[in-house]
Amino acid sequence: MTPRIEKLNEKKLIGTPLRMSLSQNRTGELWGSFMPRKREIENRLTNEMISLQLYQPSHFINFDPENEFEKWAAVEVSDLENVPSGMEAFNLTGGLYAVFEYKGSSSDTGIFQYIFGTWLPHSDYDLDDRPHFEVLGAKYKNNDPTSEEEIWIPIRSKNV
């Protein structure tokens, strides 16, 4: 699976963050609390949802399923003026990303093993210390083998 390399412009997001680890995965709780309130966000740009992860710089160097990170359930918005109570604003800075078109269940971790264990080490890129995210569009179906999503991995050229 070969990704497309894309330069992302800054995005404004509104959503809900939650701290978790892979061993204490709270993704269901996060999305379960966000989805009923999504319609409260008035200035959405699309119907797509963003699942975003903020990792510590050493997260993948000293990988441990107990390492905590912050995960967001969010949508892209035109501005950050009207943030509903209990939600937060997030500025996703731009930069270079490897974008993987993934088809399969969101519970299958094999795609991430391929990205970090096979593709990245053999590519012309290193992992960059910026947010990772998935774009969940119209073809996304949680935990369904026919589900489709885009996986955005922050990268930088090895030659820099």
C-alpha atoms as a printed R data frame, in Angstrom:
    type eleno elety resid chain resno       x      y      z
1   ATOM     1    CA   MET     A     1   0.000  0.000  0.000
2   ATOM     2    CA   THR     A     2   1.591  3.222 -1.179
3   ATOM     3    CA   PRO     A     3   0.400  6.464  0.414
4   ATOM     4    CA   ARG     A     4   0.008  9.774 -1.307
5   ATOM     5    CA   ILE     A     5   2.226 12.513  0.102
6   ATOM     6    CA   GLU     A     6   0.278 15.667  0.813
7   ATOM     7    CA   LYS     A     7   1.085 19.093  2.227
8   ATOM     8    CA   LEU     A     8  -1.708 19.920  4.638
9   ATOM     9    CA   ASN     A     9  -2.812 23.477  5.294
10  ATOM    10    CA   GLU     A    10  -3.793 24.451  8.824
11  ATOM    11    CA   LYS     A    11  -7.225 23.222  9.933
12  ATOM    12    CA   LYS     A    12  -9.443 24.510 12.708
13  ATOM    13    CA   LEU     A    13 -11.182 21.796 14.726
14  ATOM    14    CA   ILE     A    14 -13.790 21.683 17.453
15  ATOM    15    CA   GLY     A    15 -14.266 18.539 19.470
16  ATOM    16    CA   THR     A    16 -13.671 16.625 22.637
17  ATOM    17    CA   PRO     A    17 -10.302 15.343 23.899
18  ATOM    18    CA   LEU     A    18  -9.716 12.381 26.216
19  ATOM    19    CA   ARG     A    19  -6.475 10.902 27.629
20  ATOM    20    CA   MET     A    20  -5.953  7.185 27.098
21  ATOM    21    CA   SER     A    21  -3.407  4.521 26.202
22  ATOM    22    CA   LEU     A    22  -3.594  1.587 23.816
23  ATOM    23    CA   SER     A    23  -3.934 -0.782 26.766
24  ATOM    24    CA   GLN     A    24  -6.654  1.399 28.333
25  ATOM    25    CA   ASN     A    25  -8.407  2.336 25.097
26  ATOM    26    CA   ARG     A    26 -11.307  4.728 25.723
27  ATOM    27    CA   THR     A    27 -12.130  5.452 22.070
28  ATOM    28    CA   GLY     A    28 -15.694  4.121 22.396
29  ATOM    29    CA   GLU     A    29 -16.308  6.357 25.405
30  ATOM    30    CA   LEU     A    30 -14.858  9.375 23.580
31  ATOM    31    CA   TRP     A    31 -16.991  8.978 20.448
32  ATOM    32    CA   GLY     A    32 -20.029  7.906 22.465
33  ATOM    33    CA   SER     A    33 -19.977 11.254 24.260
34  ATOM    34    CA   PHE     A    34 -19.138 13.318 21.148
35  ATOM    35    CA   MET     A    35 -21.567 11.971 18.529
36  ATOM    36    CA   PRO     A    36 -24.834 13.015 20.227
37  ATOM    37    CA   ARG     A    37 -23.465 16.571 20.559
38  ATOM    38    CA   LYS     A    38 -21.845 16.933 17.116
39  ATOM    39    CA   ARG     A    39 -24.855 18.833 15.741
40  ATOM    40    CA   GLU     A    40 -24.229 21.603 18.313
41  ATOM    41    CA   ILE     A    41 -21.182 22.667 16.270
42  ATOM    42    CA   GLU     A    42 -22.687 25.273 13.943
43  ATOM    43    CA   ASN     A    43 -19.807 26.169 11.637
44  ATOM    44    CA   ARG     A    44 -18.782 22.728 10.298
45  ATOM    45    CA   LEU     A    45 -17.119 22.731  6.887
46  ATOM    46    CA   THR     A    46 -17.928 19.110  5.978
47  ATOM    47    CA   ASN     A    47 -19.771 16.074  7.317
48  ATOM    48    CA   GLU     A    48 -16.452 14.277  7.855
49  ATOM    49    CA   MET     A    49 -15.244 13.546 11.352
50  ATOM    50    CA   ILE     A    50 -11.643 13.711 12.537
51  ATOM    51    CA   SER     A    51 -10.116 11.224 14.965
52  ATOM    52    CA   LEU     A    52  -6.885 12.906 16.103
53  ATOM    53    CA   GLN     A    53  -4.050 11.677 18.329
54  ATOM    54    CA   LEU     A    54  -1.446 13.803 20.125
55  ATOM    55    CA   TYR     A    55   1.574 11.719 21.129
56  ATOM    56    CA   GLN     A    56   4.617 12.640 23.206
57  ATOM    57    CA   PRO     A    57   7.792 12.938 21.043
58  ATOM    58    CA   SER     A    58   9.169  9.699 22.546
59  ATOM    59    CA   HIS     A    59   5.915  7.725 22.103
60  ATOM    60    CA   PHE     A    60   7.088  5.633 19.144
61  ATOM    61    CA   ILE     A    61  10.776  5.526 20.154
62  ATOM    62    CA   ASN     A    62  10.004  3.983 23.546
63  ATOM    63    CA   PHE     A    63   6.778  2.304 22.477
64  ATOM    64    CA   ASP     A    64   4.729  0.823 25.289
65  ATOM    65    CA   PRO     A    65   0.965  0.133 25.128
66  ATOM    66    CA   GLU     A    66   0.728  1.824 28.557
67  ATOM    67    CA   ASN     A    67   2.024  5.178 27.179
68  ATOM    68    CA   GLU     A    68  -0.740  7.750 27.419
69  ATOM    69    CA   PHE     A    69  -1.739 10.121 24.636
70  ATOM    70    CA   GLU     A    70  -4.573 12.522 23.970
71  ATOM    71    CA   LYS     A    71  -7.235 11.490 21.474
72  ATOM    72    CA   TRP     A    72  -9.816 13.843 19.968
73  ATOM    73    CA   ALA     A    73 -13.206 13.312 18.383
74  ATOM    74    CA   ALA     A    74 -13.637 16.428 16.237
75  ATOM    75    CA   VAL     A    75 -14.926 18.124 13.101
76  ATOM    76    CA   GLU     A    76 -13.345 20.784 10.896
77  ATOM    77    CA   VAL     A    77 -14.846 24.252 11.238
78  ATOM    78    CA   SER     A    78 -14.565 27.596  9.466
79  ATOM    79    CA   ASP     A    79 -13.685 29.478 12.670
80  ATOM    80    CA   LEU     A    80 -13.287 28.955 16.401
81  ATOM    81    CA   GLU     A    81 -15.808 31.587 17.477
82  ATOM    82    CA   ASN     A    82 -18.628 29.442 18.885
83  ATOM    83    CA   VAL     A    83 -17.264 26.467 20.790
84  ATOM    84    CA   PRO     A    84 -20.100 24.565 22.498
85  ATOM    85    CA   SER     A    85 -19.855 24.197 26.270
86  ATOM    86    CA   GLY     A    86 -17.826 21.127 27.227
87  ATOM    87    CA   MET     A    87 -15.962 21.065 23.891
88  ATOM    88    CA   GLU     A    88 -12.604 22.558 22.942
89  ATOM    89    CA   ALA     A    89 -10.961 24.245 19.953
90  ATOM    90    CA   PHE     A    90  -7.818 22.870 18.313
91  ATOM    91    CA   ASN     A    91  -5.558 24.374 15.632
92  ATOM    92    CA   LEU     A    92  -4.106 21.563 13.534
93  ATOM    93    CA   THR     A    93  -0.899 23.019 12.105
94  ATOM    94    CA   GLY     A    94  -0.069 22.245  8.509
95  ATOM    95    CA   GLY     A    95   2.777 20.169  7.211
96  ATOM    96    CA   LEU     A    96   3.726 17.103  5.218
97  ATOM    97    CA   TYR     A    97   1.662 13.930  5.655
98  ATOM    98    CA   ALA     A    98   1.620 10.408  4.261
99  ATOM    99    CA   VAL     A    99  -2.038  9.646  3.553
100 ATOM   100    CA   PHE     A   100  -3.116  6.004  3.487
101 ATOM   101    CA   GLU     A   101  -6.470  5.064  1.941
102 ATOM   102    CA   TYR     A   102  -7.512  2.274  4.292
103 ATOM   103    CA   LYS     A   103 -10.334 -0.194  3.797
104 ATOM   104    CA   GLY     A   104 -11.095 -2.496  6.706
105 ATOM   105    CA   SER     A   105 -12.174 -2.624 10.307
106 ATOM   106    CA   SER     A   106 -11.041  0.184 12.592
107 ATOM   107    CA   SER     A   107 -10.207 -2.485 15.201
108 ATOM   108    CA   ASP     A   108  -7.584 -4.119 12.922
109 ATOM   109    CA   THR     A   109  -4.168 -2.765 13.967
110 ATOM   110    CA   GLY     A   110  -2.364 -4.426 11.041
111 ATOM   111    CA   ILE     A   111  -2.416 -1.228  8.981
112 ATOM   112    CA   PHE     A   112  -0.461  0.622 11.666
113 ATOM   113    CA   GLN     A   113   2.027 -2.260 11.979
114 ATOM   114    CA   TYR     A   114   2.565 -1.953  8.210
115 ATOM   115    CA   ILE     A   115   2.894  1.860  8.278
116 ATOM   116    CA   PHE     A   116   5.375  2.027 11.177
117 ATOM   117    CA   GLY     A   117   7.115 -1.334 10.721
118 ATOM   118    CA   THR     A   118   7.398 -1.605  6.922
119 ATOM   119    CA   TRP     A   119   6.513  1.515  4.967
120 ATOM   120    CA   LEU     A   120   8.118  4.235  7.127
121 ATOM   121    CA   PRO     A   121  11.537  2.548  7.649
122 ATOM   122    CA   HIS     A   122  11.840  1.905  3.891
123 ATOM   123    CA   SER     A   123  10.578  5.330  2.790
124 ATOM   124    CA   ASP     A   124  12.395  8.633  2.246
125 ATOM   125    CA   TYR     A   125  10.679 10.024  5.354
126 ATOM   126    CA   ASP     A   126  10.939 10.100  9.125
127 ATOM   127    CA   LEU     A   127   8.025 10.421 11.509
128 ATOM   128    CA   ASP     A   128   7.428 14.065 12.450
129 ATOM   129    CA   ASP     A   129   6.293 15.258 15.881
130 ATOM   130    CA   ARG     A   130   2.858 16.576 14.923
131 ATOM   131    CA   PRO     A   131  -0.682 15.227 15.351
132 ATOM   132    CA   HIS     A   132  -1.728 11.990 13.672
133 ATOM   133    CA   PHE     A   133  -5.334 11.761 12.504
134 ATOM   134    CA   GLU     A   134  -7.927  9.815 10.559
135 ATOM   135    CA   VAL     A   135 -10.599 11.319  8.332
136 ATOM   136    CA   LEU     A   136 -13.876  9.444  8.782
137 ATOM   137    CA   GLY     A   137 -16.085 10.232  5.800
138 ATOM   138    CA   ALA     A   138 -19.291  8.904  4.293
139 ATOM   139    CA   LYS     A   139 -17.827  5.409  3.724
140 ATOM   140    CA   TYR     A   140 -16.664  5.004  7.333
141 ATOM   141    CA   LYS     A   141 -18.471  2.249  9.261
142 ATOM   142    CA   ASN     A   142 -17.054  1.597 12.726
143 ATOM   143    CA   ASN     A   143 -15.526 -1.903 13.102
144 ATOM   144    CA   ASP     A   144 -16.876 -3.004  9.705
145 ATOM   145    CA   PRO     A   145 -14.536 -4.829  7.274
146 ATOM   146    CA   THR     A   146 -15.931 -2.738  4.380
147 ATOM   147    CA   SER     A   147 -15.282  0.572  6.159
148 ATOM   148    CA   GLU     A   148 -13.094  3.199  4.447
149 ATOM   149    CA   GLU     A   149 -11.055  6.010  5.991
150 ATOM   150    CA   GLU     A   150  -7.930  8.075  5.406
151 ATOM   151    CA   ILE     A   151  -5.011  7.698  7.815
152 ATOM   152    CA   TRP     A   152  -2.785 10.811  7.975
153 ATOM   153    CA   ILE     A   153   0.744 10.247  9.359
154 ATOM   154    CA   PRO     A   154   2.987 13.325  9.917
155 ATOM   155    CA   ILE     A   155   6.306 12.992  8.102
156 ATOM   156    CA   ARG     A   156   9.429 14.961  7.210
157 ATOM   157    CA   SER     A   157  12.092 14.232  4.612
158 ATOM   158    CA   LYS     A   158  15.095 12.207  5.812
159 ATOM   159    CA   ASN     A   159  17.297 14.588  3.789
160 ATOM   160    CA   VAL     A   160  16.504 17.622  5.953
